[in-house]
Coordinates of C-alpha atoms and ligand atoms in Angstrom, one line a residue:
M1 CA -39.0 -11.8 27.6
S2 CA -37.3 -13.9 25.0
R3 CA -37.1 -13.8 21.2
R4 CA -35.0 -14.5 18.2
T5 CA -33.3 -12.5 15.5
N6 CA -30.5 -13.1 13.0
I7 CA -28.1 -10.2 13.5
V8 CA -27.8 -8.1 16.6
I9 CA -25.7 -4.9 16.5
V10 CA -24.8 -3.4 19.9
G11 CA -24.2 0.3 19.9
G12 CA -25.7 3.1 17.8
G13 CA -22.7 5.2 17.0
L14 CA -21.2 5.5 13.6
A15 CA -19.7 2.0 13.5
G16 CA -23.0 0.3 14.6
M17 CA -25.1 2.3 12.2
A18 CA -22.7 1.6 9.3
A19 CA -22.8 -2.1 10.1
A20 CA -26.7 -2.1 10.3
I21 CA -27.0 -0.2 7.0
E22 CA -24.6 -2.6 5.2
A23 CA -26.1 -5.7 6.7
L24 CA -29.6 -4.5 5.6
R25 CA -28.3 -3.8 2.1
Q26 CA -26.8 -7.3 1.8
T27 CA -29.8 -9.1 3.1
R28 CA -32.4 -7.1 1.3
H29 CA -33.3 -9.9 -1.1
T30 CA -33.3 -12.7 1.4
A31 CA -36.7 -13.0 3.0
G32 CA -36.9 -13.6 6.7
I33 CA -33.5 -12.3 7.8
T34 CA -33.9 -9.9 10.8
I35 CA -31.5 -7.3 12.1
E36 CA -31.7 -5.4 15.3
L37 CA -29.7 -2.5 16.5
L38 CA -29.6 -1.9 20.3
E39 CA -28.5 1.4 21.9
K40 CA -28.4 1.9 25.6
E41 CA -28.9 5.7 25.5
A42 CA -32.1 7.4 24.6
H43 CA -30.6 8.4 21.2
T44 CA -28.2 7.0 18.7
G45 CA -24.9 8.9 18.0
G46 CA -22.4 8.1 20.8
N47 CA -19.1 9.9 20.6
S48 CA -19.5 9.9 16.8
A49 CA -22.0 12.7 17.1
K50 CA -19.4 14.9 18.7
A51 CA -16.7 14.6 16.0
S52 CA -15.8 18.1 14.7
S53 CA -12.6 17.8 12.7
G54 CA -13.7 15.4 10.0
I55 CA -13.1 12.1 8.3
S56 CA -9.8 11.2 6.5
G57 CA -9.7 9.8 3.0
V58 CA -7.4 9.8 0.0
L59 CA -8.2 10.0 -3.7
T60 CA -11.6 11.3 -2.9
R61 CA -13.7 13.4 -5.1
T62 CA -13.0 16.4 -2.9
Q63 CA -9.2 15.9 -3.0
K64 CA -9.3 15.5 -6.7
N65 CA -11.4 18.7 -7.1
L66 CA -8.8 20.6 -5.0
G67 CA -5.9 19.1 -6.9
I68 CA -4.4 17.5 -3.8
N69 CA -1.8 14.9 -5.0
D70 CA -2.2 12.4 -2.2
S71 CA -1.9 8.6 -2.4
I72 CA -3.0 5.5 -0.5
D73 CA 0.6 4.7 0.2
A74 CA 1.3 8.1 1.8
F75 CA -1.8 7.7 4.0
F76 CA -0.7 4.2 4.9
Q77 CA 2.8 5.4 5.8
D78 CA 1.6 8.3 7.9
T79 CA -0.8 6.0 9.9
I80 CA 1.9 3.3 10.4
K81 CA 4.4 6.0 11.5
S82 CA 1.9 7.5 14.0
G83 CA 1.3 4.0 15.5
R84 CA 5.0 3.6 16.2
G85 CA 5.4 0.0 15.4
R86 CA 2.2 -1.1 17.1
S87 CA -0.3 -0.9 14.3
N88 CA -1.3 -4.1 12.3
E89 CA -0.3 -3.4 8.7
T90 CA -3.1 -5.5 7.3
L91 CA -5.7 -3.4 9.2
V92 CA -4.1 -0.1 8.2
Q93 CA -3.9 -1.2 4.5
R94 CA -7.6 -1.8 4.4
L95 CA -8.3 1.5 6.2
A96 CA -6.3 3.5 3.7
S97 CA -7.3 1.6 0.5
E98 CA -11.1 1.8 1.3
S99 CA -11.0 5.4 2.5
A100 CA -12.1 6.8 -0.8
S101 CA -15.1 4.6 -1.0
A102 CA -16.0 5.3 2.7
V103 CA -16.1 9.1 2.0
F104 CA -17.9 8.5 -1.3
W105 CA -20.5 6.5 0.5
L106 CA -21.3 9.5 2.7
Q107 CA -21.2 11.9 -0.1
N108 CA -23.2 9.9 -2.6
D109 CA -25.6 7.7 -0.6
F110 CA -26.3 10.3 2.1
A111 CA -25.8 13.5 0.2
L112 CA -23.3 14.9 2.8
D113 CA -21.3 17.8 1.5
L114 CA -17.8 16.9 2.9
D115 CA -16.1 19.5 0.8
V116 CA -13.8 21.2 3.2
I117 CA -10.5 19.6 3.7
A118 CA -7.7 20.3 6.3
Q119 CA -4.3 18.8 7.0
L120 CA -4.3 17.5 10.5
G121 CA -1.4 16.6 12.7
G122 CA 0.8 13.7 11.4
H123 CA -0.9 13.7 8.0
S124 CA 1.4 14.6 5.1
F125 CA -1.4 16.0 3.0
P126 CA -4.8 17.8 3.5
R127 CA -7.1 14.8 3.7
T128 CA -9.5 15.2 6.5
H129 CA -13.0 16.1 5.2
R130 CA -15.6 18.1 7.0
R131 CA -18.7 20.2 6.1
P132 CA -18.8 23.9 5.2
D133 CA -20.9 26.4 7.1
A134 CA -24.4 26.7 5.6
N135 CA -25.9 30.2 5.7
G136 CA -23.4 31.2 8.4
K137 CA -24.3 28.2 10.6
P138 CA -21.8 25.5 11.4
Q139 CA -22.6 22.0 10.2
P140 CA -20.7 19.9 12.7
V141 CA -19.4 16.8 10.8
G142 CA -20.1 14.0 13.3
W143 CA -23.6 15.3 14.0
G144 CA -24.3 15.6 10.3
I145 CA -23.2 12.1 9.6
V146 CA -25.0 10.3 12.4
S147 CA -28.2 12.3 11.8
A148 CA -28.2 11.2 8.1
L149 CA -27.6 7.6 9.0
D150 CA -30.1 7.6 11.8
K151 CA -32.8 9.0 9.5
H152 CA -32.1 6.3 7.0
L153 CA -32.3 3.6 9.6
K154 CA -35.5 4.9 11.0
E155 CA -37.1 4.9 7.6
Q156 CA -36.0 1.3 7.1
A157 CA -37.5 0.4 10.5
K158 CA -40.8 2.0 9.6
K159 CA -41.2 0.1 6.3
N160 CA -44.0 -2.3 6.3
G161 CA -42.9 -5.8 7.2
S162 CA -39.5 -4.5 8.0
C163 CA -36.8 -6.9 8.9
F164 CA -35.0 -4.1 10.8
R165 CA -35.6 -2.9 14.3
L166 CA -33.9 0.0 16.2
T167 CA -34.3 -0.1 19.9
T168 CA -32.9 2.7 22.1
G169 CA -32.8 2.6 25.9
A170 CA -31.5 -1.0 25.6
R171 CA -28.3 -1.9 27.4
V172 CA -26.7 -5.1 26.5
T173 CA -25.4 -6.8 29.6
K174 CA -24.2 -10.3 28.6
L175 CA -23.4 -12.4 25.6
L176 CA -24.7 -15.9 25.4
S177 CA -22.6 -18.7 23.9
T178 CA -22.9 -22.3 23.1
A179 CA -20.9 -25.1 24.6
G180 CA -18.8 -25.0 21.4
G181 CA -17.9 -21.4 22.0
R182 CA -20.1 -19.8 19.3
V183 CA -21.8 -16.6 20.3
S184 CA -25.5 -17.3 20.2
G185 CA -27.4 -14.4 21.7
I186 CA -27.5 -11.5 24.2
F187 CA -29.2 -10.3 27.3
Y188 CA -30.3 -6.7 27.5
E189 CA -32.1 -4.5 29.9
S190 CA -34.5 -1.7 29.4
I191 CA -36.7 0.4 31.6
D192 CA -40.5 -0.1 31.4
P193 CA -41.8 3.5 31.5
S194 CA -45.2 2.5 32.9
T195 CA -43.8 0.9 36.0
N196 CA -40.3 2.4 36.0
T197 CA -38.7 -1.0 36.6
V198 CA -35.9 -2.7 34.8
V199 CA -37.0 -5.4 32.3
R200 CA -34.5 -8.1 31.3
H201 CA -34.7 -9.4 27.8
R202 CA -33.1 -12.4 26.2
C203 CA -32.5 -12.5 22.5
K204 CA -31.1 -15.5 20.6
C205 CA -29.2 -14.7 17.4
D206 CA -26.7 -15.9 14.8
V207 CA -24.2 -13.1 14.9
V208 CA -23.4 -10.2 17.3
V209 CA -21.6 -7.1 16.1
L210 CA -20.1 -5.1 19.0
A211 CA -19.9 -1.4 18.2
T212 CA -20.0 0.0 21.8
G213 CA -17.2 2.5 21.4
G214 CA -14.2 3.0 23.7
F215 CA -13.6 3.6 27.5
G216 CA -12.5 7.2 27.5
G217 CA -15.7 8.3 29.2
E218 CA -15.3 6.2 32.4
G219 CA -14.7 9.5 34.3
G220 CA -15.4 9.3 38.1
N221 CA -15.8 5.5 37.9
P222 CA -12.5 4.4 36.4
N223 CA -12.1 0.7 35.8
F224 CA -10.1 0.0 32.7
L225 CA -8.3 3.3 33.1
K226 CA -7.3 2.5 36.6
K227 CA -6.0 -0.9 35.5
Y228 CA -4.2 0.1 32.4
A229 CA -3.3 3.8 32.7
P230 CA -3.6 4.8 36.3
Q231 CA -1.5 7.9 35.6
L232 CA -4.4 9.3 33.6
V233 CA -7.1 8.9 36.3
G234 CA -8.4 12.3 37.2
L235 CA -7.7 14.0 33.8
P236 CA -10.7 15.6 32.2
A237 CA -12.2 13.8 29.1
T238 CA -13.9 14.8 25.9
N239 CA -16.0 11.6 25.8
G240 CA -19.6 11.0 26.9
P241 CA -20.1 8.8 30.0
F242 CA -21.6 6.1 27.9
A243 CA -18.1 5.3 26.6
A244 CA -17.3 3.0 29.5
G245 CA -15.9 -0.1 27.9
D246 CA -19.1 -2.2 28.0
G247 CA -18.1 -4.1 24.8
L248 CA -14.7 -5.1 26.2
R249 CA -16.4 -6.6 29.3
L250 CA -19.0 -8.4 27.2
A251 CA -16.4 -9.9 24.8
T252 CA -13.7 -10.8 27.2
A253 CA -16.3 -12.8 29.2
V254 CA -16.6 -15.1 26.1
G255 CA -12.8 -15.3 25.6
A256 CA -12.0 -12.3 23.4
G257 CA -8.4 -11.0 23.4
L258 CA -7.5 -7.4 24.2
V259 CA -4.6 -5.4 22.7
D260 CA -2.9 -2.1 23.4
M261 CA -5.2 -1.3 26.3
D262 CA -2.6 1.1 27.8
Q263 CA -2.5 3.2 24.6
I264 CA -4.8 6.1 25.3
Q265 CA -4.9 9.3 23.4
V266 CA -4.9 12.4 25.4
H267 CA -6.1 15.2 23.1
P268 CA -3.9 18.3 23.5
T269 CA -6.8 20.8 23.2
G270 CA -9.8 20.4 25.5
F271 CA -11.4 23.8 26.0
V272 CA -11.1 25.4 29.5
Q273 CA -14.4 27.2 29.9
A274 CA -13.9 30.4 31.9
R275 CA -17.1 30.0 33.9
D276 CA -16.6 26.3 34.7
P277 CA -12.8 25.5 34.5
G278 CA -13.0 22.4 36.7
N279 CA -15.6 20.5 34.7
P280 CA -14.3 17.0 34.1
T281 CA -16.1 16.8 30.7
K282 CA -14.4 19.2 28.2
F283 CA -15.7 20.5 24.9
L284 CA -13.1 19.6 22.3
A285 CA -11.2 22.4 20.5
A286 CA -11.3 20.8 17.1
E287 CA -8.0 19.8 15.7
A288 CA -9.0 21.6 12.5
L289 CA -8.4 24.8 14.5
R290 CA -4.7 23.9 14.3
G291 CA -5.1 22.3 11.0
E292 CA -6.3 25.6 9.5
G293 CA -3.3 27.4 11.1
G294 CA -4.0 28.1 14.7
I295 CA -0.9 28.3 16.9
L296 CA -0.1 27.4 20.5
L297 CA 1.5 29.9 22.9
N298 CA 2.8 29.4 26.4
G299 CA 2.3 31.9 29.3
L300 CA 5.2 34.0 28.0
G301 CA 3.6 34.4 24.6
K302 CA 6.1 32.1 22.8
R303 CA 5.4 29.0 20.7
F304 CA 6.8 25.7 22.0
V305 CA 5.9 22.9 19.6
D306 CA 5.0 22.1 16.0
E307 CA 1.2 22.6 16.2
L308 CA 0.8 20.0 13.5
G309 CA 2.8 17.3 15.1
T310 CA 1.0 14.1 16.2
R311 CA -1.4 14.5 19.1
D312 CA 0.8 12.7 21.6
R313 CA 3.8 15.0 20.9
V314 CA 1.7 18.2 21.2
T315 CA 0.1 16.9 24.4
T316 CA 3.4 16.2 26.0
A317 CA 4.6 19.7 25.1
I318 CA 1.4 21.3 26.6
T319 CA 1.7 19.3 29.8
K320 CA 5.0 21.1 30.3
Y321 CA 3.6 24.6 29.6
S322 CA -0.2 24.9 29.6
A323 CA -1.4 26.8 26.5
Y324 CA -3.3 29.4 24.6
L325 CA -4.6 28.5 21.2
V326 CA -4.5 31.6 18.9
L327 CA -6.1 32.1 15.5
S328 CA -5.4 35.0 13.2
Q329 CA -8.1 36.4 11.0
P330 CA -7.1 34.3 8.0
V331 CA -7.2 31.1 10.1
A332 CA -10.6 32.1 11.5
D333 CA -11.9 32.7 8.0
S334 CA -10.8 29.3 6.7
F335 CA -12.0 27.5 9.8
G336 CA -15.4 29.1 9.4
H337 CA -17.2 31.7 11.5
G338 CA -20.2 29.5 12.1
G339 CA -18.2 27.2 14.3
L340 CA -16.3 30.0 15.9
G341 CA -19.5 31.8 16.7
F342 CA -20.7 28.7 18.4
Y343 CA -17.6 28.4 20.5
E344 CA -17.8 32.1 21.4
K345 CA -21.4 31.8 22.5
M346 CA -20.5 28.9 24.7
G347 CA -17.9 31.1 26.4
L348 CA -15.0 28.9 25.1
M349 CA -13.5 31.3 22.6
N350 CA -12.6 35.0 22.9
K351 CA -12.0 37.7 20.4
A352 CA -9.3 40.4 20.5
S353 CA -9.3 43.2 18.0
S354 CA -5.6 43.7 17.6
V355 CA -2.2 42.2 18.5
E356 CA -2.1 44.7 21.4
E357 CA -5.4 43.6 22.7
L358 CA -4.5 40.0 22.4
A359 CA -1.3 40.6 24.4
T360 CA -3.3 42.2 27.2
A361 CA -6.0 39.5 27.2
I362 CA -3.5 36.7 27.5
R363 CA -1.2 38.7 29.8
V364 CA 2.0 38.5 27.8
E365 CA 4.4 41.2 26.8
L366 CA 3.5 42.8 23.5
T367 CA 7.1 42.8 22.2
T368 CA 7.4 39.1 22.8
L369 CA 4.0 38.3 21.2
N370 CA 4.8 40.5 18.2
Q371 CA 8.2 38.7 17.8
T372 CA 6.5 35.3 18.0
L373 CA 4.0 36.2 15.3
T374 CA 6.6 37.9 13.1
D375 CA 9.0 34.9 13.3
Y376 CA 6.1 32.5 12.5
D377 CA 5.3 34.5 9.3
K378 CA 9.0 34.6 8.4
A379 CA 9.2 30.8 8.7
R380 CA 6.1 30.5 6.7
E381 CA 7.6 32.5 3.9
G382 CA 10.7 30.3 4.1
R383 CA 13.0 33.2 5.3
I384 CA 14.0 31.4 8.5
N385 CA 13.8 27.7 9.7
D386 CA 11.0 27.1 12.1
E387 CA 12.5 26.4 15.6
F388 CA 10.1 23.5 16.1
G389 CA 10.4 21.9 12.8
K390 CA 7.0 22.9 11.5
T391 CA 6.7 22.4 7.7
A392 CA 3.1 23.2 6.9
F393 CA 2.0 26.8 7.6
P394 CA -1.6 27.1 6.5
Q395 CA -2.0 30.8 7.2
S396 CA -0.2 34.0 8.2
M397 CA -0.4 35.2 11.8
L398 CA 0.0 38.9 11.1
S399 CA -1.9 39.6 7.9
K400 CA -5.6 40.3 7.6
G401 CA -7.9 37.9 5.9
G402 CA -10.6 38.8 3.5
S403 CA -13.5 39.2 5.9
G404 CA -12.9 42.7 7.2
D405 CA -10.8 45.8 7.4
E406 CA -9.6 45.4 11.0
S407 CA -7.3 42.4 11.9
F408 CA -8.5 40.4 14.8
Y409 CA -7.6 37.3 16.7
F410 CA -9.5 34.5 18.4
W411 CA -8.0 32.9 21.5
C412 CA -8.8 30.3 24.2
I413 CA -7.2 28.3 26.9
V414 CA -6.8 24.6 26.2
T415 CA -5.8 21.6 28.4
P416 CA -5.0 18.0 27.6
S417 CA -8.1 15.7 27.9
I418 CA -8.6 11.9 27.6
H419 CA -10.0 11.5 24.1
Y420 CA -9.6 8.1 22.5
T421 CA -8.7 4.6 23.5
M422 CA -6.5 3.0 20.8
G423 CA -6.7 -0.4 22.5
G424 CA -9.6 -2.8 22.5
L425 CA -10.7 -6.1 21.1
R426 CA -8.3 -8.0 18.9
F427 CA -9.9 -8.2 15.5
D428 CA -9.0 -9.1 11.9
E429 CA -9.5 -7.3 8.6
N430 CA -13.0 -8.9 8.2
A431 CA -14.0 -7.5 11.6
R432 CA -14.0 -10.9 13.3
V433 CA -13.1 -10.8 17.0
L434 CA -10.1 -12.9 17.9
A435 CA -9.8 -15.1 21.0
S436 CA -7.2 -14.3 23.7
S437 CA -5.8 -17.8 23.5
G438 CA -4.9 -19.1 20.1
G439 CA -6.0 -15.9 18.3
Q440 CA -8.7 -17.7 16.2
P441 CA -11.9 -15.8 15.4
I442 CA -14.7 -16.4 17.9
P443 CA -17.6 -17.8 15.9
G444 CA -20.6 -15.4 15.8
L445 CA -18.7 -12.4 17.1
L446 CA -17.7 -9.3 15.1
A447 CA -16.7 -5.8 16.2
A448 CA -16.0 -2.4 14.7
G449 CA -15.1 1.1 15.7
E450 CA -13.4 2.3 18.9
V451 CA -14.2 -0.9 20.7
T452 CA -11.5 -2.6 18.6
G453 CA -7.8 -2.3 19.0
G454 CA -4.6 -2.9 17.0
L455 CA -5.3 -0.5 14.1
H456 CA -4.0 2.8 15.4
G457 CA -1.2 1.5 17.6
A458 CA 0.3 4.1 19.8
N459 CA -1.5 7.1 18.4
R460 CA -4.6 7.7 16.3
L461 CA -4.4 10.3 13.6
G462 CA -7.2 12.9 13.4
G463 CA -10.0 11.8 11.1
N464 CA -9.0 8.1 11.2
S465 CA -11.6 7.1 13.7
L466 CA -14.8 8.2 11.8
L467 CA -13.1 6.4 8.8
E468 CA -12.5 3.2 10.7
C469 CA -16.1 3.2 11.8
I470 CA -17.3 3.2 8.2
V471 CA -14.6 0.9 6.7
Y472 CA -14.9 -1.7 9.5
G473 CA -18.5 -1.1 10.4
R474 CA -19.6 -1.8 6.8
R475 CA -17.2 -4.7 6.7
A476 CA -18.8 -6.1 9.8
G477 CA -22.2 -5.7 8.3
R478 CA -21.2 -7.6 5.2
Q479 CA -19.5 -10.3 7.2
A480 CA -22.6 -10.7 9.4
A481 CA -24.9 -10.9 6.5
Ligands
LIG501 C1 -15.3 15.3 21.1 C2 -14.9 14.3 20.1 C3 -14.5 14.7 18.9 C4 -14.0 13.8 17.9 N1 -13.7 14.2 16.7 C5 -13.3 13.3 15.8 C6 -13.1 13.6 14.4 O1 -13.3 14.8 14.0 N2 -12.7 12.7 13.5 C7 -12.5 11.4 13.9 O2 -12.2 10.6 13.1 N3 -12.8 11.0 15.2 C8 -13.2 11.9 16.1 N4 -13.4 11.5 17.4 C9 -13.4 10.1 17.7 C10 -14.6 9.4 17.1 O3 -15.7 10.3 17.2 C11 -15.0 8.2 17.9 O4 -13.8 7.4 18.2 C12 -15.8 7.3 17.0 O5 -16.9 8.0 16.5 C13 -16.3 6.1 17.8 O6 -17.4 5.5 17.1 P1 -18.1 4.2 17.6 O7 -19.2 4.0 16.7 O8 -17.0 3.2 17.7 O9 -18.5 4.5 19.1 P2 -19.6 5.6 19.6 O10 -19.9 6.6 18.5 O11 -19.1 6.1 20.9 O12 -20.9 4.8 19.8 C14 -21.0 3.7 20.7 C15 -22.4 3.6 21.1 O13 -22.6 2.4 21.8 C16 -23.5 2.6 22.9 N5 -23.3 1.5 23.9 C17 -22.2 1.4 24.7 N6 -22.3 0.3 25.5 C18 -23.5 -0.3 25.2 C19 -24.3 -1.4 25.7 N7 -23.8 -2.1 26.7 N8 -25.5 -1.7 25.1 C20 -26.0 -0.9 24.1 N9 -25.4 0.2 23.7 C21 -24.1 0.5 24.2 C22 -23.1 3.9 23.4 O14 -24.2 4.5 24.1 C23 -22.8 4.7 22.1 O15 -24.0 5.3 21.6 C24 -13.9 12.4 18.3 C25 -14.3 12.0 19.6 C26 -14.7 12.9 20.5 C27 -15.1 12.5 21.9
LIG502 C1 2.2 13.4 -7.5 O1 3.1 12.8 -6.5 C2 3.9 11.8 -7.1 C3 4.8 11.2 -6.0 O2 4.2 11.3 -4.7 C4 4.7 12.3 -8.2 O3 5.4 11.2 -8.8 C5 3.8 12.9 -9.3 O4 4.6 13.5 -10.3 C6 2.9 14.0 -8.6 N1 2.0 14.5 -9.6 C7 1.6 15.8 -9.7 C8 0.6 16.1 -10.7 O5 2.1 16.6 -9.0
LIG503 C1 -48.8 -1.7 6.3 O1 -49.6 -2.8 5.8 C2 -50.9 -2.9 6.2 C3 -51.5 -4.1 5.7 O2 -50.7 -4.8 4.8 C4 -51.6 -1.6 5.8 O3 -53.0 -1.7 6.3 C5 -50.9 -0.4 6.4 O4 -51.5 0.8 6.0 C6 -49.5 -0.4 6.0 N1 -48.8 0.7 6.6 C7 -47.9 1.5 6.0 C8 -47.2 2.6 6.9 O5 -47.6 1.4 4.8
LIG504 C1 5.7 44.5 15.6 O1 7.1 44.5 15.2 C2 7.3 45.1 14.0 C3 8.7 45.0 13.6 O2 9.5 44.5 14.5 C4 6.9 46.6 14.1 O3 7.0 47.2 12.9 C5 5.4 46.6 14.5 O4 5.0 47.9 14.8 C6 5.2 45.8 15.8 N1 3.8 45.8 16.1 C7 3.3 45.9 17.3 C8 1.8 45.8 17.4 O5 4.0 46.1 18.3
LIG505 C1 -2.5 -8.5 11.6 O1 -3.8 -9.0 11.5 C2 -4.0 -10.1 10.6 C3 -5.5 -10.4 10.6 O2 -6.2 -9.4 10.1 C4 -3.2 -11.3 11.1 O3 -3.3 -12.3 10.1 C5 -1.7 -10.9 11.2 O4 -1.0 -11.9 11.8 C6 -1.6 -9.6 12.1 N1 -0.2 -9.2 12.0 C7 0.5 -9.0 13.1 C8 1.9 -8.5 12.9 O5 0.1 -9.2 14.3

């Protein structure tokens, strides 16, 4: 089957949906322009739907309401520092300076209550926004965002004479290009449910936006991982299996350049589920658990790292020790009991009703554990220097919070898991994909989100990925239009 449309967006995660919404907005008054979003899974959402810690942004309404004196420059510096000399400054500058409008877009246009803020590792201020519990129920941030955008897009698609089409179950397999090197269409496959056979479609177009996500979900079928980071093959991952690097294969086949492919983020805290410890797909223990003050203990009941250091540092430290993540009652209160209750129900998180019970549960000596918690609180009060150089201490480890008379603790076992691929397609600040030879934009080819590389360098900061999806996804939508 063959047809023609103007703009094709490949991938229905946050980057692809943001691109579609913006392209629609830009072309609303131009009759006849058609836009199509193709998603290979049965539903949109991708890894974006799994995000649990939040979206970073500075000078946002929420930061202002909370009196947080942050700045674009501080955000820029933190991100550059985390990338350790690999991040492109032009790309980072745009990310930081458009962060307020990205968060505002979600808050204003989609009525999302991103009013809880945490300071995640490597950030020098609290600036990662997520949603509060509603009536004791968690409102996971990634799920909330993609649901709102998905609803909006489906409404657009339903409108009479709509110029927008959203097709799920459609896997893009190839990009077409002209003799002159302009991308001019795609091939995609779908399953015909009546015959259960694969149908191949050809669709000519003017612009393709790739938003296919990363390759952290390759799992048992490692291709890019084997080539660029063989030492990580076999580690568990937090990604869905759809994150298999499709966009990288599609784009390199038409001459796109790759950058930083060996820079892969291993998240320090994938949950080890007691009833299924060997499962290669891990639920993520949200970074906000540490952001709100959770601490990491080794098998002796001692701390071993600044829990709010960048992810790569924390991961390296855990690889040496294996770890328990422990939350005191005040930490649990500020993280939110809705989310914790969910983790508990899933058998990921455990509760202990006292320091003694915690010591028994994690099989460490009570005196050692008590000492660890006491020292932590002393450092928090500025009475001693923290042994690991921690400077932000969100909550006390020994005092009770406001939610009850008894003090209690939450604890779990965590393990490093492949989480995010910093590398990907070379692109510029207008979301244009750059060629491997010469570095010129490939006409007709744009990209946004985790499929791109060069922005985060050696390490992505928490909350910066949802942000990049919106900043560069919208940029791609505008550029395409
Ligand atoms: C568990 C978890 C928690 C996270 N938490 C956070 C967080 O709190 N904050 C933060 O900033 N980041 C977080 N991240 C990272 C962030 O969620 C992702 O990096 C980001 O959402 C990627 O968005 P994307 O749109 O680029 O890709 P995705 O959301 O993964 O979407 C890509 C989509 O493209 C589709 N696709 C792929 N190939 C094809 C093809 N050939 N044809 C058609 N469709 C295709 C996929 O099926 C998928 O739906 C988290 C990641 C994980 C895994
Ligand atoms: C905010 O921080 C800047 C420097 O980062 C400082 O100059 C300014 O005085 C601070 N403002 C407030 C209100 O604290
Ligand atoms: C769409 O338009 C047609 C004719 O113009 C009309 O009959 C139909 O009811 C409309 N559908 C919706 C959902 O508005
Ligand atoms: C912890 O140590 C403090 C002081 O060292 C002591 O007062 C307290 O009783 C101890 N708590 C437990 C549970 O052992
Ligand atoms: C960063 O990207 C821009 C395009 O967005 C490019 O012009 C510039 O040369 C890049 N800088 C480096 C150091 O690669």
